[in-house]
XYZ file of C-alpha atoms in Angstrom:
611
model
C -63.772 31.975 -32.673
C -64.618 28.525 -31.385
C -65.224 27.103 -27.931
C -62.123 26.258 -25.835
C -61.217 22.584 -26.206
C -58.310 20.422 -24.932
C -55.639 19.665 -27.563
C -55.650 16.067 -28.806
C -51.856 16.040 -28.779
C -50.899 17.808 -25.531
C -54.177 17.880 -23.586
C -53.704 21.647 -23.000
C -56.758 23.889 -23.551
C -56.664 25.820 -26.824
C -58.920 28.422 -28.433
C -59.724 27.641 -32.122
C -59.715 30.741 -34.365
C -60.670 31.165 -38.046
C -61.019 34.022 -40.495
C -62.106 34.213 -44.110
C -60.085 36.027 -46.720
C -61.184 37.213 -50.187
C -59.851 37.942 -53.652
C -59.287 41.549 -54.743
C -62.647 41.485 -56.466
C -64.368 40.633 -53.184
C -65.059 36.977 -53.922
C -64.437 34.342 -51.219
C -60.867 32.965 -51.337
C -60.497 30.726 -48.252
C -60.263 30.434 -44.475
C -57.234 30.803 -42.143
C -57.542 28.514 -39.106
C -55.400 28.771 -35.959
C -55.306 27.724 -32.308
C -54.213 29.835 -29.344
C -53.040 28.236 -26.069
C -55.220 29.478 -23.199
C -52.127 29.449 -21.006
C -51.010 32.413 -23.122
C -53.638 34.543 -21.379
C -52.613 33.235 -17.948
C -48.976 34.176 -18.692
C -50.092 37.608 -19.907
C -52.222 38.210 -16.794
C -49.603 36.758 -14.462
C -48.013 40.158 -13.791
C -51.199 41.438 -12.079
C -51.460 41.306 -8.301
C -55.125 41.967 -7.467
C -55.260 40.378 -4.056
C -57.322 37.468 -2.680
C -60.554 36.429 -4.494
C -59.653 38.705 -7.402
C -58.698 37.984 -10.987
C -59.025 38.610 -14.702
C -61.731 36.900 -16.807
C -62.143 36.610 -20.559
C -65.450 35.595 -22.153
C -66.539 34.954 -25.644
C -69.358 37.205 -26.878
C -71.935 34.472 -26.163
C -70.855 34.048 -22.485
C -68.478 31.056 -22.865
C -65.577 31.315 -20.388
C -62.208 31.337 -22.165
C -59.819 32.195 -19.329
C -60.001 32.861 -15.580
C -56.805 33.953 -13.880
C -55.671 32.879 -11.392
C -58.376 30.214 -10.958
C -57.002 27.784 -13.560
C -58.884 25.874 -16.223
C -61.641 24.361 -14.062
C -64.311 26.759 -15.424
C -62.993 27.004 -19.010
C -65.734 26.197 -21.532
C -68.608 26.945 -19.145
C -71.079 29.734 -19.960
C -72.446 32.618 -17.887
C -74.862 33.735 -20.589
C -78.082 35.217 -19.126
C -76.541 36.204 -15.778
C -77.074 39.738 -14.526
C -73.419 40.642 -14.778
C -72.947 39.233 -18.296
C -76.121 40.947 -19.620
C -74.629 44.233 -18.409
C -71.297 43.393 -20.144
C -73.168 42.806 -23.416
C -75.402 45.828 -23.086
C -72.925 48.505 -22.033
C -69.760 47.234 -23.787
C -67.421 48.841 -21.187
C -67.539 50.380 -17.736
C -67.315 49.567 -14.039
C -69.793 48.468 -11.376
C -70.008 46.564 -8.106
C -71.777 43.230 -8.347
C -71.860 39.688 -7.039
C -70.335 36.876 -9.100
C -72.675 34.183 -10.446
C -70.023 31.441 -10.066
C -68.893 31.871 -6.432
C -71.189 34.636 -4.983
C -68.243 36.956 -4.012
C -68.895 40.722 -4.236
C -66.365 42.385 -6.535
C -65.685 45.627 -8.374
C -65.923 44.815 -12.096
C -64.183 46.829 -14.787
C -64.892 45.502 -18.276
C -64.695 46.208 -21.968
C -64.894 44.525 -25.351
C -61.659 43.588 -27.104
C -61.553 45.569 -30.334
C -63.682 44.088 -33.094
C -63.250 40.571 -31.723
C -66.113 38.678 -30.082
C -64.311 38.866 -26.731
C -65.103 40.590 -23.425
C -62.459 41.005 -20.712
C -63.050 42.122 -17.151
C -60.971 42.751 -14.092
C -62.808 41.647 -10.951
C -61.322 42.768 -7.614
C -62.941 41.725 -4.354
C -64.372 44.763 -2.544
C -62.874 43.690 0.783
C -59.438 43.612 -0.875
C -59.878 47.204 -2.070
C -61.111 48.386 1.331
C -58.266 46.501 3.059
C -55.781 48.496 1.010
C -57.534 51.753 1.923
C -57.689 50.882 5.606
C -54.090 49.759 5.510
C -53.032 52.985 3.840
C -54.896 55.000 6.474
C -53.320 53.081 9.288
C -49.940 53.330 7.636
C -50.209 57.074 7.274
C -51.280 57.428 10.921
C -48.628 55.060 12.078
C -46.021 56.818 9.983
C -46.895 60.107 11.648
C -46.568 58.554 15.085
C -43.376 56.830 14.013
C -41.974 60.093 12.741
C -42.645 61.736 16.074
C -41.138 58.822 17.958
C -38.211 58.698 15.531
C -37.357 62.288 16.201
C -37.358 61.570 19.904
C -35.317 58.415 19.540
C -32.907 59.889 17.047
C -31.211 61.870 19.751
C -30.913 58.760 21.921
C -29.582 56.751 19.006
C -27.026 59.422 18.230
C -25.725 59.340 21.784
C -25.753 55.531 21.787
C -24.022 55.319 18.379
C -21.347 57.739 19.515
C -20.734 55.649 22.620
C -20.706 52.424 20.563
C -18.291 53.897 18.033
C -15.924 54.885 20.807
C -16.169 51.345 22.253
C -15.652 49.691 18.854
C -12.735 51.963 18.116
C -11.110 50.922 21.384
C -11.744 47.265 20.635
C -10.317 47.640 17.137
C -7.192 49.267 18.510
C -6.833 46.467 21.063
C -7.418 43.810 18.402
C -4.868 45.488 16.121
C -2.402 45.614 19.021
C -3.008 41.928 19.805
C -2.667 40.946 16.149
C 0.587 42.870 15.765
C 1.910 41.332 18.986
C 1.109 37.830 17.707
C 2.563 38.448 14.230
C 5.683 40.132 15.613
C 6.380 37.157 17.864
C 5.947 34.510 15.202
C 9.208 32.806 14.149
C 8.272 33.311 10.482
C 8.399 36.490 8.395
C 4.834 37.691 7.751
C 4.153 40.465 5.251
C 1.530 41.878 2.894
C 2.347 43.439 -0.488
C -0.234 45.125 -2.701
C -0.721 44.458 -6.401
C 2.109 46.971 -7.167
C 4.376 44.926 -4.846
C 4.596 47.733 -2.310
C 4.650 46.854 1.361
C 1.598 47.436 3.508
C 2.554 45.309 6.525
C 5.606 43.466 7.873
C 6.354 41.885 11.250
C 9.551 42.307 13.260
C 11.137 39.137 11.805
C 12.128 41.196 8.739
C 14.542 43.134 10.943
C 16.374 39.916 11.885
C 16.371 38.485 8.347
C 16.976 41.634 6.259
C 18.019 44.277 8.789
C 15.017 46.495 7.982
C 12.360 47.522 10.502
C 8.676 47.290 9.463
C 8.293 51.068 9.578
C 11.157 51.533 7.110
C 9.598 49.112 4.624
C 6.086 50.615 4.542
C 5.172 51.713 0.995
C 8.468 50.553 -0.547
C 8.754 48.146 -3.476
C 9.734 44.567 -2.652
C 12.899 44.893 -4.774
C 14.146 47.442 -2.223
C 14.014 44.681 0.403
C 15.300 41.720 -1.626
C 17.963 43.404 -3.691
C 18.430 42.984 -7.468
C 19.751 39.400 -7.483
C 17.232 37.874 -5.059
C 14.387 39.865 -6.616
C 15.138 38.400 -10.057
C 15.070 34.891 -8.590
C 11.722 35.523 -6.880
C 10.058 37.523 -9.653
C 8.549 34.486 -11.499
C 6.875 33.376 -8.256
C 5.611 36.898 -7.567
C 4.140 37.189 -11.062
C 2.383 33.830 -10.708
C 0.960 34.869 -7.324
C -0.367 38.129 -8.804
C -2.111 36.018 -11.449
C -3.931 34.131 -8.680
C -1.719 31.035 -8.314
C -0.482 30.186 -4.828
C 3.297 29.634 -4.719
C 5.385 27.494 -2.373
C 9.146 27.168 -2.839
C 12.467 26.976 -1.014
C 15.124 29.672 -1.083
C 18.494 30.366 0.556
C 18.776 33.821 2.170
C 21.924 35.370 3.658
C 21.040 37.467 6.728
C 22.836 40.674 7.784
C 25.298 38.610 9.851
C 26.349 36.676 6.757
C 24.671 33.447 7.875
C 22.977 31.454 5.135
C 19.434 30.421 6.053
C 17.244 27.894 4.283
C 13.757 29.307 3.942
C 10.365 27.963 2.880
C 8.459 30.805 1.188
C 4.703 30.946 0.619
C 2.955 33.518 -1.621
C -0.840 33.468 -1.162
C -2.980 35.713 -3.414
C -5.502 38.037 -1.692
C -8.629 38.011 -3.844
C -11.214 40.771 -4.100
C -13.844 38.842 -6.025
C -11.941 37.538 -9.042
C -9.254 40.241 -8.870
C -5.984 39.865 -6.933
C -5.387 42.945 -4.813
C -2.254 41.791 -3.010
C -0.085 38.943 -1.726
C 0.296 37.463 1.744
C 3.925 36.417 2.225
C 5.147 33.930 4.824
C 8.794 32.869 5.028
C 9.781 30.139 7.534
C 13.327 29.293 8.596
C 13.885 25.590 7.815
C 17.664 25.588 8.358
C 17.445 23.113 11.225
C 15.018 20.917 9.317
C 17.342 20.899 6.299
C 20.242 20.001 8.550
C 18.252 17.117 9.995
C 17.151 16.038 6.505
C 20.777 16.046 5.341
C 21.837 14.114 8.428
C 18.985 11.672 7.896
C 19.938 11.280 4.225
C 23.575 10.665 5.174
C 22.485 8.126 7.770
C 20.157 6.468 5.287
C 22.891 6.377 2.653
C 25.342 4.852 5.132
C 22.722 2.298 6.072
C 22.028 1.535 2.404
C 25.724 1.076 1.627
C 26.155 -1.014 4.772
C 23.271 -3.283 3.828
C 24.572 -3.594 0.268
C 28.053 -4.452 1.542
C 26.846 -7.043 4.052
C 27.567 -10.655 3.274
C 24.241 -11.697 4.756
C 20.793 -11.359 3.185
C 18.587 -8.615 4.675
C 14.807 -8.569 4.162
C 12.551 -5.812 5.526
C 8.740 -5.716 5.694
C 6.031 -3.334 6.815
C 3.600 -4.032 9.656
C 1.380 -6.135 7.356
C 4.253 -8.412 6.321
C 4.709 -6.928 2.837
C 8.305 -6.742 1.612
C 9.773 -3.224 1.496
C 13.493 -3.939 0.957
C 15.875 -6.658 -0.227
C 19.635 -6.168 -0.249
C 21.691 -7.683 -3.120
C 22.506 -10.853 -1.163
C 18.798 -11.429 -0.454
C 18.054 -10.925 -4.149
C 20.723 -13.511 -5.030
C 19.342 -16.079 -2.574
C 15.631 -15.655 -3.333
C 15.752 -14.781 -7.040
C 13.499 -11.742 -6.437
C 14.544 -8.264 -7.529
C 13.902 -5.527 -4.983
C 11.391 -3.635 -7.152
C 9.678 -6.918 -8.062
C 9.370 -8.111 -4.465
C 8.130 -4.767 -3.097
C 4.559 -5.143 -1.873
C 4.568 -8.953 -2.011
C 3.902 -11.036 1.077
C 7.078 -12.071 2.910
C 5.830 -15.683 2.981
C 5.876 -15.626 -0.817
C 9.321 -14.042 -1.224
C 11.185 -15.866 1.566
C 9.891 -19.433 1.918
C 11.898 -21.457 4.430
C 11.832 -25.216 3.967
C 13.020 -27.906 6.346
C 16.355 -29.472 5.474
C 15.021 -32.849 6.667
C 11.696 -33.260 4.840
C 11.441 -30.103 2.682
C 8.260 -29.067 4.542
C 7.475 -25.345 4.818
C 8.616 -23.753 8.089
C 7.163 -20.781 9.937
C 8.507 -17.550 8.500
C 10.624 -15.732 11.152
C 9.478 -12.358 9.775
C 5.844 -13.285 10.332
C 6.667 -14.586 13.842
C 8.492 -11.349 14.720
C 5.479 -9.283 13.588
C 2.909 -11.415 15.408
C 4.898 -11.913 18.630
C 6.488 -8.420 18.654
C 9.783 -9.923 19.798
C 13.060 -11.159 18.359
C 12.989 -14.635 16.823
C 16.074 -16.725 17.569
C 18.169 -18.155 14.754
C 16.483 -20.896 12.738
C 17.872 -23.173 10.035
C 16.179 -23.827 6.728
C 16.451 -23.965 2.964
C 15.648 -21.085 0.610
C 14.798 -22.093 -2.962
C 15.813 -19.667 -5.721
C 12.737 -18.321 -7.493
C 13.806 -19.007 -11.093
C 16.770 -21.423 -11.085
C 15.533 -23.689 -8.290
C 18.947 -23.551 -6.591
C 18.740 -24.453 -2.891
C 20.601 -22.510 -0.232
C 21.037 -23.565 3.373
C 20.413 -20.469 5.518
C 20.447 -19.541 9.152
C 18.122 -16.650 9.899
C 16.796 -14.505 12.685
C 14.194 -11.735 12.697
C 13.354 -8.742 14.858
C 10.362 -6.374 14.894
C 10.806 -2.695 14.011
C 8.999 -0.390 16.443
C 8.351 3.341 16.554
C 9.093 5.541 19.556
C 5.760 4.552 21.089
C 6.567 0.847 20.893
C 4.107 0.081 18.088
C 5.328 -2.492 15.562
C 5.819 -0.838 12.155
C 7.639 -3.663 10.394
C 10.260 -6.378 10.748
C 13.764 -7.143 9.495
C 15.283 -10.579 8.934
C 18.950 -11.442 8.459
C 19.619 -14.664 6.551
C 23.143 -16.067 6.481
C 24.065 -18.415 3.651
C 25.525 -21.443 5.444
C 25.420 -23.778 2.437
C 29.197 -24.074 2.245
C 29.545 -24.209 6.022
C 27.001 -27.051 6.225
C 28.708 -28.867 3.356
C 32.079 -28.358 5.037
C 30.717 -29.635 8.336
C 29.285 -32.661 6.586
C 32.619 -33.248 4.856
C 34.471 -32.891 8.144
C 32.054 -35.285 9.833
C 32.494 -37.695 6.931
C 36.281 -37.427 7.101
C 36.134 -38.017 10.839
C 34.332 -41.319 10.299
C 35.436 -42.501 6.854
C 38.728 -43.428 5.238
C 39.850 -40.769 2.763
C 41.253 -43.241 0.219
C 38.573 -45.935 0.043
C 35.633 -43.994 1.521
C 35.033 -46.919 3.859
C 34.081 -46.369 7.522
C 37.114 -45.926 9.770
C 37.741 -47.622 13.103
C 35.838 -44.870 15.018
C 32.604 -45.415 13.055
C 33.165 -49.180 13.103
C 33.340 -49.206 16.891
C 30.096 -47.189 17.054
C 28.304 -49.643 14.812
C 29.789 -52.595 16.711
C 28.347 -51.307 19.995
C 24.901 -50.983 18.370
C 25.206 -54.429 16.757
C 26.205 -56.090 20.056
C 23.224 -54.504 21.838
C 20.943 -55.793 19.091
C 22.544 -59.250 19.246
C 21.862 -59.421 22.999
C 18.190 -58.484 22.470
C 17.661 -60.927 19.614
C 19.983 -63.743 20.870
C 21.995 -63.608 17.658
C 25.680 -63.907 16.843
C 27.952 -61.088 15.771
C 31.017 -61.704 13.651
C 34.193 -59.617 13.484
C 36.639 -60.255 10.616
C 40.211 -58.983 10.466
C 41.986 -59.350 7.095
C 44.927 -57.921 5.177
C 46.454 -58.304 1.739
C 49.272 -60.771 1.156
C 52.051 -59.274 -0.971
C 50.912 -55.661 -0.664
C 54.417 -54.486 0.267
C 55.847 -55.988 -2.929
C 53.271 -54.090 -5.023
C 54.236 -50.839 -3.304
C 57.939 -51.527 -3.781
C 57.697 -52.622 -7.426
C 54.901 -50.456 -8.823
C 54.937 -47.500 -6.465
C 52.622 -46.180 -3.776
C 50.106 -44.789 -6.310
C 49.521 -48.305 -7.639
C 49.378 -49.551 -4.057
C 46.599 -47.035 -3.307
C 44.756 -48.100 -6.467
C 45.034 -51.720 -5.337
C 43.500 -50.806 -1.955
C 40.577 -48.997 -3.655
C 39.867 -51.962 -5.967
C 40.109 -54.396 -3.081
C 37.696 -52.263 -0.991
C 35.190 -52.326 -3.884
C 35.425 -56.148 -4.207
C 35.142 -56.504 -0.450
C 31.934 -54.411 -0.332
C 30.472 -56.409 -3.206
C 31.155 -59.710 -1.414
C 29.487 -58.900 1.934
C 25.810 -58.341 2.790
C 24.128 -54.921 2.718
C 23.823 -54.996 6.502
C 27.548 -55.660 6.983
C 30.118 -52.933 7.600
C 33.485 -52.925 5.807
C 36.163 -50.815 7.457
C 39.730 -49.923 6.512
C 41.732 -49.911 9.703
C 44.965 -48.681 8.195
C 47.565 -49.727 5.615
C 46.338 -52.935 3.979
C 44.320 -54.043 7.033
C 40.521 -54.239 6.799
C 37.787 -55.151 9.290
C 34.339 -56.536 8.449
C 31.443 -56.407 10.948
C 28.821 -59.156 10.451
C 25.686 -58.493 12.577
C 22.633 -60.741 12.934
C 24.305 -64.170 12.369
C 22.398 -67.334 13.233
C 25.372 -69.758 13.226
C 29.170 -69.589 12.942
C 28.838 -71.160 9.495
C 27.153 -67.977 8.232
C 30.382 -66.057 9.004
C 32.376 -68.697 7.229
C 30.139 -68.352 4.153
C 30.914 -64.629 3.957
C 34.619 -65.400 4.338
C 34.512 -67.806 1.379
C 32.818 -65.124 -0.783
C 35.585 -62.696 0.115
C 38.256 -65.274 -0.793
C 36.474 -65.954 -4.098
C 36.366 -62.233 -4.864
C 40.175 -62.156 -4.805
C 40.668 -65.066 -7.213
C 40.635 -62.695 -10.192
C 43.891 -60.694 -10.623
C 43.775 -56.935 -10.106
C 44.382 -54.582 -13.062
C 47.035 -51.995 -12.162
C 48.277 -49.683 -14.947
C 47.780 -52.370 -17.544
C 49.402 -55.084 -15.438
C 47.589 -58.031 -13.924
C 48.566 -58.508 -10.288
C 47.485 -61.492 -8.206
C 47.139 -60.683 -4.515
C 46.009 -62.991 -1.751
C 44.389 -62.280 1.604
C 44.546 -63.662 5.107
C 41.784 -63.215 7.640
C 40.593 -64.092 11.093
C 37.088 -64.388 12.538
C 35.840 -63.867 16.107
C 32.235 -64.294 17.249
C 30.132 -62.539 19.879
C 29.450 -63.598 22.561
C 31.680 -66.726 22.447
C 34.958 -64.793 22.089
C 34.183 -61.740 24.220
C 31.486 -59.253 25.141
C 33.365 -56.099 24.090
C 34.545 -54.931 20.737
C 38.148 -54.777 21.923
C 38.020 -58.439 22.981
C 36.512 -59.470 19.669
C 39.106 -57.424 17.775
C 41.955 -59.060 19.656
C 40.666 -62.576 18.974
C 39.999 -61.817 15.312
C 43.506 -60.363 14.958
C 45.035 -63.486 16.527
C 43.059 -65.678 14.143
C 44.263 -63.577 11.153
C 47.907 -64.048 12.095
C 47.251 -67.753 12.556
C 45.937 -67.752 8.965
C 49.135 -66.081 7.751
C 51.219 -68.687 9.554
C 49.026 -71.449 8.165
C 49.726 -70.642 4.536
C 47.743 -67.531 3.722
C 44.837 -67.166 1.276
C 42.550 -68.401 3.981
C 40.500 -67.380 7.035
C 40.804 -68.769 10.540
C 37.764 -69.023 12.851
C 38.703 -68.493 16.495
C 37.515 -71.375 18.724
C 38.032 -69.663 22.053
C 40.735 -69.603 24.771
C 43.268 -72.441 24.518
C 41.823 -73.800 21.258
C 43.509 -73.618 17.870
C 41.679 -71.527 15.259
C 39.822 -73.560 12.643
C 40.757 -72.835 9.030
C 38.106 -71.536 6.631
C 39.337 -72.404 3.158
C 38.081 -71.153 -0.219
C 35.417 -73.218 -1.971
C 38.021 -74.552 -4.449
C 40.234 -75.838 -1.623
C 37.389 -77.632 0.191
C 36.311 -79.199 -3.051
């Protein structure tokens, strides 16, 4: 047996051991070497409770300390060889004595002996004051117990009287609590009951009398099938079995009461556990007839609203309080290109983007305005662009916030009316009101408007303004010989040549029949008006093609100038008309320039004639 050393691997103290073994003939065969963890001894001695300053020590035969419990490994490997106590251990081999320890000087009662044939000595050292403390404590305990026994006998009578009084008080309180609990349960609008694991009733409130016509006293101890009847019991049995297996059940059921009234009920089966075992079921049944009626009414109202929104000719878009889309009706889906399920959760600014009809700029979303301002947004005009096709729809929309009963905004709804056709129709009507339907030239109403603007500009800039009146020579013969359709075609072709002959700033107007008016703003001299007249005459030199026939048509025209011939459009028109008729009298295929009151109009001939 070696000296205790720390293990090179774990660092824990170990005790090296070795023993020789021999052949059957007694000759030396080899050595068995082992190592024993010193903690093994500490674990073995750990069950001893010797008190303070007491412990178990193990020494090698030469005085080397192998184990000291419970002092740890601080003294392991040291030696007490030669000390008074250890000399006595070696000399006597076993026994007991009182002595003082060489290591810490504490007086202890030592009991020691050698361990078999091994070179080991073990002793149990218990501090003398610990032993005496136990004796003193035992003496005091015995004395105290005697006094306590005497006092207990005296107090037992008092306790008996007190316990009897307390029991009577508790019993009264329990009865009152039971009465209060029954009063509460009997006045609840729900049926409350308790059924044991055999489904026999142990408690029921008075609501069972109203629902099933049975008083709680009549139900006590009876099976639940007696209450429900065969048909209802079979319907409820799967839920009962699940509850008895420990699974809480919640379901709806229709029950017909003794008056024949059908009631909608919400039933709850709650297992009553005793540890892991179910010992019964708490049953609660609540009448939800009114709630079901309200749910049905709400569903009907919601369905009517859904059908109404689907049938509406206007687009309807709904959002939540954060501006996320919650609903699109079919018209809104058609306008925006978003499907309802696809748009749900998207920002309203992304789904419904309103653009200006003037410059295509993004406009404020009325839904967002309604949410932020918490008020109705008046009708606004804009353009909605279809998500996939790019089709553009003119819409007129308004939005209103959706509030709860406390006035808090919970969302918004916008109604968008497709006014694309209405806007187009209005534009067509406005166009028809100001333009000739056959030639698409401005009519007299638009001409007069532009004349007023041109005269105001001429006054500011000290310019001249020319007004030409002209009509076709021989137009009646074309109508009579070729028909009115060819006459209309002739007017269209003449209008096209007339527009090509004048300046971009000039206005060509069909006044009616074969009469046309040309407005010439911004002229510097009368000769400029005459130059335009010559271009118009030249444009009519080429025959017109009518249904494969070449028709030569001439024109006659008159010119009046502002401000020489008048300062109103009516005056200028009258003078230009007079000059046109003077051109007809003078031989046609020419223009006449009005020279003012009392003066004869001056002819404006085509370039070929002047040449």
